[in-house]
């Protein structure tokens, strides 16, 4: 049988100009996202979103981060091309403001502004370093070229065991009466007022004699936290027995910027022991680590001029530790 001609081949028989070019099918990348966080709107640029901690992004976008227009009306060249889609997000707006402001301030301090040079300009010469015992060449050390931020979050669910006086009850549908709701509210307020970051974990260390947990506290306190630090933001989630907390601190990298010299120079030195400790935190860069434990205690939730009201309170705490580079 004679070989088929090239013109009859199913692969080549359709000429290229006959294939329609659908250039407008490519999703349009967004330069800014308009977010609605429980009724409060934020307009955030794409770079800022991408610099946020992975654990925070998972809370903001549990179904995945969207960086392109989702409606066909925005990609057909129609009248709505300049409109913005609003993405509803179930996240505390005040917590989001706290994170955005901290990251903005950290970035400006490190990279500088139009009027004030940042720390990065003064430590440029450190990038010419050679390989050392602490890692590869300096130019490959992200702690020299980026601002590192330690992100520590706590998700706390609390469970109050009411007294057996028969007043705090639930109905047949499991709905709490006013007495039980008041107990839950007061327990939440009691926990909110305990703002010290490490108190609960230190209590667990003493109870369980857990050496690993003590090492965690020591490492965090060597890297930027103080042992008496409080949560940067802490609030009860609406209509839930859940408290969300977050603390952000700049990582102590060992890079020390000294006061300007007589000729205006800004000397910079490195504490290599501190740098070695800081490099351990790179394990948590874009890789959040979580720890969960139960905490039980008896608390007095009585208010002024009331008789003592002791409640057994259980809390399930989930800590998330992460490092962000801005």
PDB file of C-alpha atoms in Angstrom:
ATOM      1  CA  UNK A   1       0.000   0.000   0.000  1.00  0.00           C
ATOM      2  CA  UNK A   2       1.327   3.419  -0.921  1.00  0.00           C
ATOM      3  CA  UNK A   3       2.316   5.699   1.965  1.00  0.00           C
ATOM      4  CA  UNK A   4      -0.183   8.407   2.846  1.00  0.00           C
ATOM      5  CA  UNK A   5       0.692  11.885   1.612  1.00  0.00           C
ATOM      6  CA  UNK A   6       1.586  14.597   4.080  1.00  0.00           C
ATOM      7  CA  UNK A   7      -1.555  16.567   3.137  1.00  0.00           C
ATOM      8  CA  UNK A   8      -3.824  13.706   4.243  1.00  0.00           C
ATOM      9  CA  UNK A   9      -2.099  13.202   7.571  1.00  0.00           C
ATOM     10  CA  UNK A  10      -4.483  13.804  10.506  1.00  0.00           C
ATOM     11  CA  UNK A  11      -1.700  15.738  12.199  1.00  0.00           C
ATOM     12  CA  UNK A  12      -0.868  18.144   9.365  1.00  0.00           C
ATOM     13  CA  UNK A  13      -4.116  18.433   7.485  1.00  0.00           C
ATOM     14  CA  UNK A  14      -5.327  21.420   9.538  1.00  0.00           C
ATOM     15  CA  UNK A  15      -3.321  24.498   8.685  1.00  0.00           C
ATOM     16  CA  UNK A  16      -2.142  26.740  11.521  1.00  0.00           C
ATOM     17  CA  UNK A  17      -4.167  29.796  10.457  1.00  0.00           C
ATOM     18  CA  UNK A  18      -7.389  27.813  10.870  1.00  0.00           C
ATOM     19  CA  UNK A  19      -6.865  27.373  14.634  1.00  0.00           C
ATOM     20  CA  UNK A  20      -8.555  30.283  16.455  1.00  0.00           C
ATOM     21  CA  UNK A  21      -6.302  32.124  18.867  1.00  0.00           C
ATOM     22  CA  UNK A  22      -8.063  32.604  22.216  1.00  0.00           C
ATOM     23  CA  UNK A  23      -5.731  35.136  23.782  1.00  0.00           C
ATOM     24  CA  UNK A  24      -8.372  36.343  26.181  1.00  0.00           C
ATOM     25  CA  UNK A  25      -8.706  32.899  27.794  1.00  0.00           C
ATOM     26  CA  UNK A  26      -5.536  33.476  29.807  1.00  0.00           C
ATOM     27  CA  UNK A  27      -6.609  34.530  33.340  1.00  0.00           C
ATOM     28  CA  UNK A  28      -5.732  38.118  34.117  1.00  0.00           C
ATOM     29  CA  UNK A  29      -3.390  38.332  37.087  1.00  0.00           C
ATOM     30  CA  UNK A  30      -4.465  40.782  39.759  1.00  0.00           C
ATOM     31  CA  UNK A  31      -2.104  43.474  40.972  1.00  0.00           C
ATOM     32  CA  UNK A  32      -4.296  44.119  44.020  1.00  0.00           C
ATOM     33  CA  UNK A  33      -6.861  42.111  45.939  1.00  0.00           C
ATOM     34  CA  UNK A  34      -9.944  43.661  47.490  1.00  0.00           C
ATOM     35  CA  UNK A  35     -10.770  41.687  50.617  1.00  0.00           C
ATOM     36  CA  UNK A  36     -13.854  41.908  52.830  1.00  0.00           C
ATOM     37  CA  UNK A  37     -12.953  40.697  56.319  1.00  0.00           C
ATOM     38  CA  UNK A  38     -16.188  40.435  58.297  1.00  0.00           C
ATOM     39  CA  UNK A  39     -17.489  43.683  56.853  1.00  0.00           C
ATOM     40  CA  UNK A  40     -14.204  45.629  56.791  1.00  0.00           C
ATOM     41  CA  UNK A  41     -12.538  46.038  53.397  1.00  0.00           C
ATOM     42  CA  UNK A  42      -8.827  45.966  52.611  1.00  0.00           C
ATOM     43  CA  UNK A  43      -7.106  46.703  49.304  1.00  0.00           C
ATOM     44  CA  UNK A  44      -3.824  44.788  49.363  1.00  0.00           C
ATOM     45  CA  UNK A  45      -1.253  44.514  46.590  1.00  0.00           C
ATOM     46  CA  UNK A  46      -0.187  41.101  45.341  1.00  0.00           C
ATOM     47  CA  UNK A  47       3.394  41.350  46.642  1.00  0.00           C
ATOM     48  CA  UNK A  48       2.176  42.081  50.165  1.00  0.00           C
ATOM     49  CA  UNK A  49      -0.162  39.094  50.041  1.00  0.00           C
ATOM     50  CA  UNK A  50       2.639  36.793  48.869  1.00  0.00           C
ATOM     51  CA  UNK A  51       4.906  37.942  51.713  1.00  0.00           C
ATOM     52  CA  UNK A  52       2.374  37.068  54.415  1.00  0.00           C
ATOM     53  CA  UNK A  53       3.049  34.005  56.588  1.00  0.00           C
ATOM     54  CA  UNK A  54       1.902  30.704  55.134  1.00  0.00           C
ATOM     55  CA  UNK A  55      -0.189  29.982  58.236  1.00  0.00           C
ATOM     56  CA  UNK A  56      -2.025  33.311  57.908  1.00  0.00           C
ATOM     57  CA  UNK A  57      -2.637  32.738  54.177  1.00  0.00           C
ATOM     58  CA  UNK A  58      -4.226  29.372  55.007  1.00  0.00           C
ATOM     59  CA  UNK A  59      -6.668  31.167  57.325  1.00  0.00           C
ATOM     60  CA  UNK A  60      -7.408  33.871  54.772  1.00  0.00           C
ATOM     61  CA  UNK A  61      -7.785  31.506  51.818  1.00  0.00           C
ATOM     62  CA  UNK A  62      -8.658  27.996  53.093  1.00  0.00           C
ATOM     63  CA  UNK A  63      -9.671  26.978  49.551  1.00  0.00           C
ATOM     64  CA  UNK A  64      -6.509  28.306  47.947  1.00  0.00           C
ATOM     65  CA  UNK A  65      -5.052  31.704  47.127  1.00  0.00           C
ATOM     66  CA  UNK A  66      -6.705  33.450  44.159  1.00  0.00           C
ATOM     67  CA  UNK A  67      -4.512  35.861  42.211  1.00  0.00           C
ATOM     68  CA  UNK A  68      -6.452  36.046  38.924  1.00  0.00           C
ATOM     69  CA  UNK A  69      -9.881  37.353  37.998  1.00  0.00           C
ATOM     70  CA  UNK A  70     -12.577  34.756  38.488  1.00  0.00           C
ATOM     71  CA  UNK A  71     -15.455  36.292  36.517  1.00  0.00           C
ATOM     72  CA  UNK A  72     -15.538  36.067  32.711  1.00  0.00           C
ATOM     73  CA  UNK A  73     -16.858  39.616  32.675  1.00  0.00           C
ATOM     74  CA  UNK A  74     -13.372  40.797  33.647  1.00  0.00           C
ATOM     75  CA  UNK A  75     -11.530  39.138  30.770  1.00  0.00           C
ATOM     76  CA  UNK A  76     -13.679  39.924  27.740  1.00  0.00           C
ATOM     77  CA  UNK A  77     -12.661  43.540  27.285  1.00  0.00           C
ATOM     78  CA  UNK A  78     -16.127  44.683  28.320  1.00  0.00           C
ATOM     79  CA  UNK A  79     -17.277  47.688  30.285  1.00  0.00           C
ATOM     80  CA  UNK A  80     -16.391  46.134  33.636  1.00  0.00           C
ATOM     81  CA  UNK A  81     -12.677  45.753  32.898  1.00  0.00           C
ATOM     82  CA  UNK A  82     -11.713  48.237  35.617  1.00  0.00           C
ATOM     83  CA  UNK A  83     -14.052  46.806  38.252  1.00  0.00           C
ATOM     84  CA  UNK A  84     -12.696  44.832  41.192  1.00  0.00           C
ATOM     85  CA  UNK A  85     -13.932  41.601  42.623  1.00  0.00           C
ATOM     86  CA  UNK A  86     -14.406  41.515  46.372  1.00  0.00           C
ATOM     87  CA  UNK A  87     -13.316  38.351  48.178  1.00  0.00           C
ATOM     88  CA  UNK A  88     -15.135  37.599  51.410  1.00  0.00           C
ATOM     89  CA  UNK A  89     -12.774  36.326  54.111  1.00  0.00           C
ATOM     90  CA  UNK A  90     -13.728  34.969  57.547  1.00  0.00           C
ATOM     91  CA  UNK A  91     -10.776  36.430  59.458  1.00  0.00           C
ATOM     92  CA  UNK A  92     -10.450  39.012  62.225  1.00  0.00           C
ATOM     93  CA  UNK A  93      -9.904  42.389  60.495  1.00  0.00           C
ATOM     94  CA  UNK A  94      -8.084  43.889  63.490  1.00  0.00           C
ATOM     95  CA  UNK A  95      -5.673  40.955  63.534  1.00  0.00           C
ATOM     96  CA  UNK A  96      -5.100  41.411  59.800  1.00  0.00           C
ATOM     97  CA  UNK A  97      -4.395  45.121  60.343  1.00  0.00           C
ATOM     98  CA  UNK A  98      -1.867  44.232  63.044  1.00  0.00           C
ATOM     99  CA  UNK A  99      -0.036  41.829  60.701  1.00  0.00           C
ATOM    100  CA  UNK A 100      -0.043  44.266  57.746  1.00  0.00           C
ATOM    101  CA  UNK A 101       1.258  47.149  59.859  1.00  0.00           C
ATOM    102  CA  UNK A 102       4.043  45.066  61.426  1.00  0.00           C
ATOM    103  CA  UNK A 103       5.205  43.765  58.042  1.00  0.00           C
ATOM    104  CA  UNK A 104       5.061  47.259  56.512  1.00  0.00           C
ATOM    105  CA  UNK A 105       7.092  48.779  59.354  1.00  0.00           C
ATOM    106  CA  UNK A 106       9.642  45.937  59.271  1.00  0.00           C
ATOM    107  CA  UNK A 107      10.059  46.300  55.510  1.00  0.00           C
ATOM    108  CA  UNK A 108      10.562  50.074  55.667  1.00  0.00           C
ATOM    109  CA  UNK A 109      13.101  49.755  58.489  1.00  0.00           C
ATOM    110  CA  UNK A 110      15.126  47.178  56.574  1.00  0.00           C
ATOM    111  CA  UNK A 111      14.902  48.471  52.993  1.00  0.00           C
ATOM    112  CA  UNK A 112      14.393  52.138  53.794  1.00  0.00           C
ATOM    113  CA  UNK A 113      12.096  54.743  52.272  1.00  0.00           C
ATOM    114  CA  UNK A 114      12.483  57.553  49.765  1.00  0.00           C
ATOM    115  CA  UNK A 115      13.884  59.798  52.505  1.00  0.00           C
ATOM    116  CA  UNK A 116      15.579  57.385  54.921  1.00  0.00           C
ATOM    117  CA  UNK A 117      18.024  54.616  53.944  1.00  0.00           C
ATOM    118  CA  UNK A 118      17.365  51.257  55.584  1.00  0.00           C
ATOM    119  CA  UNK A 119      19.563  48.733  57.334  1.00  0.00           C
ATOM    120  CA  UNK A 120      20.064  46.751  54.133  1.00  0.00           C
ATOM    121  CA  UNK A 121      22.067  49.566  52.533  1.00  0.00           C
ATOM    122  CA  UNK A 122      24.504  49.612  55.459  1.00  0.00           C
ATOM    123  CA  UNK A 123      25.166  45.873  55.351  1.00  0.00           C
ATOM    124  CA  UNK A 124      25.647  45.461  51.589  1.00  0.00           C
ATOM    125  CA  UNK A 125      29.358  44.765  52.089  1.00  0.00           C
ATOM    126  CA  UNK A 126      28.494  41.624  54.065  1.00  0.00           C
ATOM    127  CA  UNK A 127      27.347  39.959  50.837  1.00  0.00           C
ATOM    128  CA  UNK A 128      30.976  39.761  49.675  1.00  0.00           C
ATOM    129  CA  UNK A 129      31.832  37.281  52.401  1.00  0.00           C
ATOM    130  CA  UNK A 130      33.306  33.862  51.625  1.00  0.00           C
ATOM    131  CA  UNK A 131      31.987  30.430  52.713  1.00  0.00           C
ATOM    132  CA  UNK A 132      32.365  29.772  56.416  1.00  0.00           C
ATOM    133  CA  UNK A 133      31.597  27.166  59.031  1.00  0.00           C
ATOM    134  CA  UNK A 134      28.106  28.635  59.343  1.00  0.00           C
ATOM    135  CA  UNK A 135      26.951  27.891  55.813  1.00  0.00           C
ATOM    136  CA  UNK A 136      27.453  28.795  52.145  1.00  0.00           C
ATOM    137  CA  UNK A 137      28.653  32.053  50.691  1.00  0.00           C
ATOM    138  CA  UNK A 138      27.177  35.160  52.255  1.00  0.00           C
ATOM    139  CA  UNK A 139      25.300  36.026  49.066  1.00  0.00           C
ATOM    140  CA  UNK A 140      23.306  32.809  49.519  1.00  0.00           C
ATOM    141  CA  UNK A 141      22.364  33.548  53.134  1.00  0.00           C
ATOM    142  CA  UNK A 142      18.785  34.929  53.101  1.00  0.00           C
ATOM    143  CA  UNK A 143      19.262  36.426  56.562  1.00  0.00           C
ATOM    144  CA  UNK A 144      21.658  38.956  55.016  1.00  0.00           C
ATOM    145  CA  UNK A 145      19.358  40.014  52.184  1.00  0.00           C
ATOM    146  CA  UNK A 146      15.886  39.766  53.734  1.00  0.00           C
ATOM    147  CA  UNK A 147      14.128  40.978  56.875  1.00  0.00           C
ATOM    148  CA  UNK A 148      13.233  37.893  58.927  1.00  0.00           C
ATOM    149  CA  UNK A 149      10.124  37.865  61.146  1.00  0.00           C
ATOM    150  CA  UNK A 150       9.170  35.167  63.653  1.00  0.00           C
ATOM    151  CA  UNK A 151       5.442  34.411  63.528  1.00  0.00           C
ATOM    152  CA  UNK A 152       3.846  32.691  66.528  1.00  0.00           C
ATOM    153  CA  UNK A 153       0.112  31.996  66.541  1.00  0.00           C
ATOM    154  CA  UNK A 154      -2.173  30.331  69.065  1.00  0.00           C
ATOM    155  CA  UNK A 155      -5.640  28.913  68.424  1.00  0.00           C
ATOM    156  CA  UNK A 156      -7.286  28.167  71.771  1.00  0.00           C
ATOM    157  CA  UNK A 157     -10.579  26.364  72.282  1.00  0.00           C
ATOM    158  CA  UNK A 158     -11.897  26.424  75.837  1.00  0.00           C
ATOM    159  CA  UNK A 159     -14.457  24.240  77.566  1.00  0.00           C
ATOM    160  CA  UNK A 160     -16.081  25.299  80.827  1.00  0.00           C
ATOM    161  CA  UNK A 161     -17.498  22.630  83.159  1.00  0.00           C
ATOM    162  CA  UNK A 162     -20.397  24.364  84.939  1.00  0.00           C
ATOM    163  CA  UNK A 163     -21.193  23.807  88.632  1.00  0.00           C
ATOM    164  CA  UNK A 164     -23.728  21.153  89.609  1.00  0.00           C
ATOM    165  CA  UNK A 165     -26.241  23.621  91.024  1.00  0.00           C
ATOM    166  CA  UNK A 166     -28.614  23.009  88.096  1.00  0.00           C
ATOM    167  CA  UNK A 167     -28.702  26.595  86.863  1.00  0.00           C
ATOM    168  CA  UNK A 168     -26.307  26.418  83.883  1.00  0.00           C
ATOM    169  CA  UNK A 169     -27.974  23.967  81.491  1.00  0.00           C
ATOM    170  CA  UNK A 170     -28.688  23.184  77.849  1.00  0.00           C
ATOM    171  CA  UNK A 171     -32.129  22.456  76.390  1.00  0.00           C
ATOM    172  CA  UNK A 172     -33.161  19.346  74.445  1.00  0.00           C
ATOM    173  CA  UNK A 173     -31.491  20.761  71.334  1.00  0.00           C
ATOM    174  CA  UNK A 174     -28.193  21.387  73.100  1.00  0.00           C
ATOM    175  CA  UNK A 175     -28.678  25.160  73.216  1.00  0.00           C
ATOM    176  CA  UNK A 176     -27.133  26.797  76.278  1.00  0.00           C
ATOM    177  CA  UNK A 177     -29.328  28.876  78.567  1.00  0.00           C
ATOM    178  CA  UNK A 178     -28.347  32.356  79.708  1.00  0.00           C
ATOM    179  CA  UNK A 179     -26.617  31.113  82.867  1.00  0.00           C
ATOM    180  CA  UNK A 180     -24.343  28.806  80.875  1.00  0.00           C
ATOM    181  CA  UNK A 181     -23.672  31.488  78.254  1.00  0.00           C
ATOM    182  CA  UNK A 182     -22.622  33.873  81.005  1.00  0.00           C
ATOM    183  CA  UNK A 183     -20.191  31.301  82.403  1.00  0.00           C
ATOM    184  CA  UNK A 184     -18.668  30.799  78.957  1.00  0.00           C
ATOM    185  CA  UNK A 185     -18.403  34.540  78.420  1.00  0.00           C
ATOM    186  CA  UNK A 186     -16.656  35.076  81.754  1.00  0.00           C
ATOM    187  CA  UNK A 187     -14.270  32.176  81.114  1.00  0.00           C
ATOM    188  CA  UNK A 188     -13.345  33.689  77.774  1.00  0.00           C
ATOM    189  CA  UNK A 189     -12.711  37.031  79.404  1.00  0.00           C
ATOM    190  CA  UNK A 190     -10.550  35.350  82.061  1.00  0.00           C
ATOM    191  CA  UNK A 191      -8.351  33.770  79.371  1.00  0.00           C
ATOM    192  CA  UNK A 192      -8.154  36.957  77.304  1.00  0.00           C
ATOM    193  CA  UNK A 193      -6.666  38.782  80.283  1.00  0.00           C
ATOM    194  CA  UNK A 194      -3.830  36.222  80.525  1.00  0.00           C
ATOM    195  CA  UNK A 195      -1.742  37.800  77.769  1.00  0.00           C
ATOM    196  CA  UNK A 196       1.699  36.449  78.647  1.00  0.00           C
ATOM    197  CA  UNK A 197       2.854  34.236  75.777  1.00  0.00           C
ATOM    198  CA  UNK A 198       4.844  31.577  77.588  1.00  0.00           C
ATOM    199  CA  UNK A 199       2.930  31.137  80.870  1.00  0.00           C
ATOM    200  CA  UNK A 200       0.760  28.220  79.709  1.00  0.00           C
ATOM    201  CA  UNK A 201       3.607  26.402  77.954  1.00  0.00           C
ATOM    202  CA  UNK A 202       5.918  26.919  80.921  1.00  0.00           C
ATOM    203  CA  UNK A 203       3.205  25.504  83.177  1.00  0.00           C
ATOM    204  CA  UNK A 204       3.051  22.439  80.944  1.00  0.00           C
ATOM    205  CA  UNK A 205       6.847  22.112  81.099  1.00  0.00           C
ATOM    206  CA  UNK A 206       6.728  22.045  84.897  1.00  0.00           C
ATOM    207  CA  UNK A 207       3.856  19.561  84.871  1.00  0.00           C
ATOM    208  CA  UNK A 208       5.263  17.111  82.306  1.00  0.00           C
ATOM    209  CA  UNK A 209       8.982  17.888  82.698  1.00  0.00           C
ATOM    210  CA  UNK A 210       9.145  18.134  78.914  1.00  0.00           C
ATOM    211  CA  UNK A 211      12.692  19.049  77.910  1.00  0.00           C
ATOM    212  CA  UNK A 212      11.765  19.646  74.248  1.00  0.00           C
ATOM    213  CA  UNK A 213       9.190  22.285  75.208  1.00  0.00           C
ATOM    214  CA  UNK A 214      11.738  24.024  77.431  1.00  0.00           C
ATOM    215  CA  UNK A 215      14.185  24.058  74.521  1.00  0.00           C
ATOM    216  CA  UNK A 216      11.471  25.625  72.350  1.00  0.00           C
ATOM    217  CA  UNK A 217      10.972  28.450  74.837  1.00  0.00           C
ATOM    218  CA  UNK A 218      14.725  28.958  75.177  1.00  0.00           C
ATOM    219  CA  UNK A 219      15.231  29.041  71.399  1.00  0.00           C
ATOM    220  CA  UNK A 220      12.432  31.583  70.873  1.00  0.00           C
ATOM    221  CA  UNK A 221      13.751  33.789  73.658  1.00  0.00           C
ATOM    222  CA  UNK A 222      17.254  33.686  72.172  1.00  0.00           C
ATOM    223  CA  UNK A 223      15.900  34.580  68.733  1.00  0.00           C
ATOM    224  CA  UNK A 224      13.731  37.614  69.403  1.00  0.00           C
ATOM    225  CA  UNK A 225      11.152  37.035  72.158  1.00  0.00           C
ATOM    226  CA  UNK A 226      11.477  37.935  75.840  1.00  0.00           C
ATOM    227  CA  UNK A 227      10.213  35.557  78.517  1.00  0.00           C
ATOM    228  CA  UNK A 228       7.664  38.099  79.765  1.00  0.00           C
ATOM    229  CA  UNK A 229       6.393  39.087  76.289  1.00  0.00           C
ATOM    230  CA  UNK A 230       2.655  39.367  75.670  1.00  0.00           C
ATOM    231  CA  UNK A 231       0.630  38.464  72.589  1.00  0.00           C
ATOM    232  CA  UNK A 232       0.618  41.252  70.023  1.00  0.00           C
ATOM    233  CA  UNK A 233      -3.050  40.641  69.231  1.00  0.00           C
ATOM    234  CA  UNK A 234      -5.539  38.457  71.132  1.00  0.00           C
ATOM    235  CA  UNK A 235      -9.331  38.234  70.737  1.00  0.00           C
ATOM    236  CA  UNK A 236     -12.330  35.927  71.144  1.00  0.00           C
ATOM    237  CA  UNK A 237     -13.756  34.635  67.881  1.00  0.00           C
ATOM    238  CA  UNK A 238     -17.400  35.718  67.390  1.00  0.00           C
ATOM    239  CA  UNK A 239     -20.016  33.232  68.650  1.00  0.00           C
ATOM    240  CA  UNK A 240     -17.361  30.648  69.510  1.00  0.00           C
ATOM    241  CA  UNK A 241     -15.473  29.499  72.584  1.00  0.00           C
ATOM    242  CA  UNK A 242     -12.248  30.111  70.715  1.00  0.00           C
ATOM    243  CA  UNK A 243      -9.480  32.674  71.199  1.00  0.00           C
ATOM    244  CA  UNK A 244      -6.997  33.580  68.475  1.00  0.00           C
ATOM    245  CA  UNK A 245      -3.651  35.153  69.311  1.00  0.00           C
ATOM    246  CA  UNK A 246      -0.610  36.187  67.315  1.00  0.00           C
ATOM    247  CA  UNK A 247       2.804  37.618  68.140  1.00  0.00           C
ATOM    248  CA  UNK A 248       5.350  38.943  65.634  1.00  0.00           C
ATOM    249  CA  UNK A 249       8.975  39.787  66.408  1.00  0.00           C
ATOM    250  CA  UNK A 250      12.034  40.551  64.316  1.00  0.00           C
ATOM    251  CA  UNK A 251      14.491  37.674  64.246  1.00  0.00           C
ATOM    252  CA  UNK A 252      17.788  38.392  65.998  1.00  0.00           C
ATOM    253  CA  UNK A 253      20.224  37.493  63.239  1.00  0.00           C
ATOM    254  CA  UNK A 254      23.385  38.629  65.003  1.00  0.00           C
ATOM    255  CA  UNK A 255      23.856  41.491  62.528  1.00  0.00           C
ATOM    256  CA  UNK A 256      24.588  44.547  64.667  1.00  0.00           C
ATOM    257  CA  UNK A 257      24.340  48.104  63.323  1.00  0.00           C
ATOM    258  CA  UNK A 258      26.445  50.449  65.435  1.00  0.00           C
ATOM    259  CA  UNK A 259      25.993  54.224  65.761  1.00  0.00           C
ATOM    260  CA  UNK A 260      27.478  56.293  62.900  1.00  0.00           C
ATOM    261  CA  UNK A 261      31.200  57.051  63.163  1.00  0.00           C
ATOM    262  CA  UNK A 262      32.848  60.488  63.034  1.00  0.00           C
ATOM    263  CA  UNK A 263      32.899  60.410  59.227  1.00  0.00           C
ATOM    264  CA  UNK A 264      29.292  59.282  58.937  1.00  0.00           C
ATOM    265  CA  UNK A 265      30.109  55.644  58.281  1.00  0.00           C
ATOM    266  CA  UNK A 266      27.731  53.061  59.745  1.00  0.00           C
ATOM    267  CA  UNK A 267      29.792  50.121  61.023  1.00  0.00           C
ATOM    268  CA  UNK A 268      28.145  46.696  60.919  1.00  0.00           C
ATOM    269  CA  UNK A 269      29.400  43.545  62.641  1.00  0.00           C
ATOM    270  CA  UNK A 270      28.128  39.970  62.966  1.00  0.00           C
ATOM    271  CA  UNK A 271      27.779  37.847  66.086  1.00  0.00           C
ATOM    272  CA  UNK A 272      28.309  34.441  64.469  1.00  0.00           C
ATOM    273  CA  UNK A 273      26.971  32.532  67.467  1.00  0.00           C
ATOM    274  CA  UNK A 274      23.702  34.436  67.205  1.00  0.00           C
ATOM    275  CA  UNK A 275      23.691  33.957  63.422  1.00  0.00           C
ATOM    276  CA  UNK A 276      24.005  30.195  63.915  1.00  0.00           C
ATOM    277  CA  UNK A 277      21.016  30.243  66.267  1.00  0.00           C
ATOM    278  CA  UNK A 278      19.014  32.351  63.809  1.00  0.00           C
ATOM    279  CA  UNK A 279      19.735  29.946  60.968  1.00  0.00           C
ATOM    280  CA  UNK A 280      17.944  27.193  62.905  1.00  0.00           C
ATOM    281  CA  UNK A 281      14.733  29.203  62.474  1.00  0.00           C
ATOM    282  CA  UNK A 282      15.115  28.907  58.697  1.00  0.00           C
ATOM    283  CA  UNK A 283      13.702  25.391  59.133  1.00  0.00           C
ATOM    284  CA  UNK A 284      10.335  27.106  59.657  1.00  0.00           C
ATOM    285  CA  UNK A 285      10.541  29.326  56.565  1.00  0.00           C
ATOM    286  CA  UNK A 286       7.333  28.628  54.628  1.00  0.00           C
ATOM    287  CA  UNK A 287       7.043  25.418  56.669  1.00  0.00           C
ATOM    288  CA  UNK A 288       4.810  26.132  59.688  1.00  0.00           C
ATOM    289  CA  UNK A 289       5.280  23.762  62.621  1.00  0.00           C
ATOM    290  CA  UNK A 290       2.408  23.025  65.002  1.00  0.00           C
ATOM    291  CA  UNK A 291       2.184  21.913  68.593  1.00  0.00           C
ATOM    292  CA  UNK A 292      -1.013  20.961  70.428  1.00  0.00           C
ATOM    293  CA  UNK A 293      -1.623  20.345  74.118  1.00  0.00           C
ATOM    294  CA  UNK A 294      -4.396  20.380  76.698  1.00  0.00           C
ATOM    295  CA  UNK A 295      -4.346  22.732  79.653  1.00  0.00           C
ATOM    296  CA  UNK A 296      -6.670  22.278  82.647  1.00  0.00           C
ATOM    297  CA  UNK A 297      -7.167  24.575  85.630  1.00  0.00           C
ATOM    298  CA  UNK A 298      -9.693  25.884  88.116  1.00  0.00           C
ATOM    299  CA  UNK A 299     -10.531  29.574  87.795  1.00  0.00           C
ATOM    300  CA  UNK A 300     -12.605  32.012  89.803  1.00  0.00           C
ATOM    301  CA  UNK A 301     -14.902  33.898  87.422  1.00  0.00           C
ATOM    302  CA  UNK A 302     -16.800  35.827  90.056  1.00  0.00           C
ATOM    303  CA  UNK A 303     -16.999  39.569  89.616  1.00  0.00           C
ATOM    304  CA  UNK A 304     -16.729  42.300  92.237  1.00  0.00           C
ATOM    305  CA  UNK A 305     -18.991  41.906  95.274  1.00  0.00           C
ATOM    306  CA  UNK A 306     -19.964  38.379  94.181  1.00  0.00           C
ATOM    307  CA  UNK A 307     -19.231  35.229  96.118  1.00  0.00           C
ATOM    308  CA  UNK A 308     -16.481  33.025  94.729  1.00  0.00           C
ATOM    309  CA  UNK A 309     -17.482  31.013  91.634  1.00  0.00           C
ATOM    310  CA  UNK A 310     -14.901  28.343  90.863  1.00  0.00           C
ATOM    311  CA  UNK A 311     -15.131  26.773  87.394  1.00  0.00           C
ATOM    312  CA  UNK A 312     -13.138  23.890  85.969  1.00  0.00           C
ATOM    313  CA  UNK A 313     -11.736  25.160  82.669  1.00  0.00           C
ATOM    314  CA  UNK A 314     -10.100  23.105  79.954  1.00  0.00           C
ATOM    315  CA  UNK A 315      -8.248  24.629  77.019  1.00  0.00           C
ATOM    316  CA  UNK A 316      -6.937  22.994  73.868  1.00  0.00           C
ATOM    317  CA  UNK A 317      -4.054  25.095  72.594  1.00  0.00           C
ATOM    318  CA  UNK A 318      -2.565  24.830  69.105  1.00  0.00           C
ATOM    319  CA  UNK A 319       0.636  26.758  68.490  1.00  0.00           C
ATOM    320  CA  UNK A 320       1.912  27.488  64.994  1.00  0.00           C
ATOM    321  CA  UNK A 321       5.513  28.643  64.566  1.00  0.00           C
ATOM    322  CA  UNK A 322       6.763  30.046  61.278  1.00  0.00           C
ATOM    323  CA  UNK A 323       9.483  32.264  59.847  1.00  0.00           C
ATOM    324  CA  UNK A 324       8.698  34.886  57.216  1.00  0.00           C
ATOM    325  CA  UNK A 325      11.188  36.703  54.996  1.00  0.00           C
ATOM    326  CA  UNK A 326      10.123  40.103  53.683  1.00  0.00           C
TER     327      UNK A 326
END
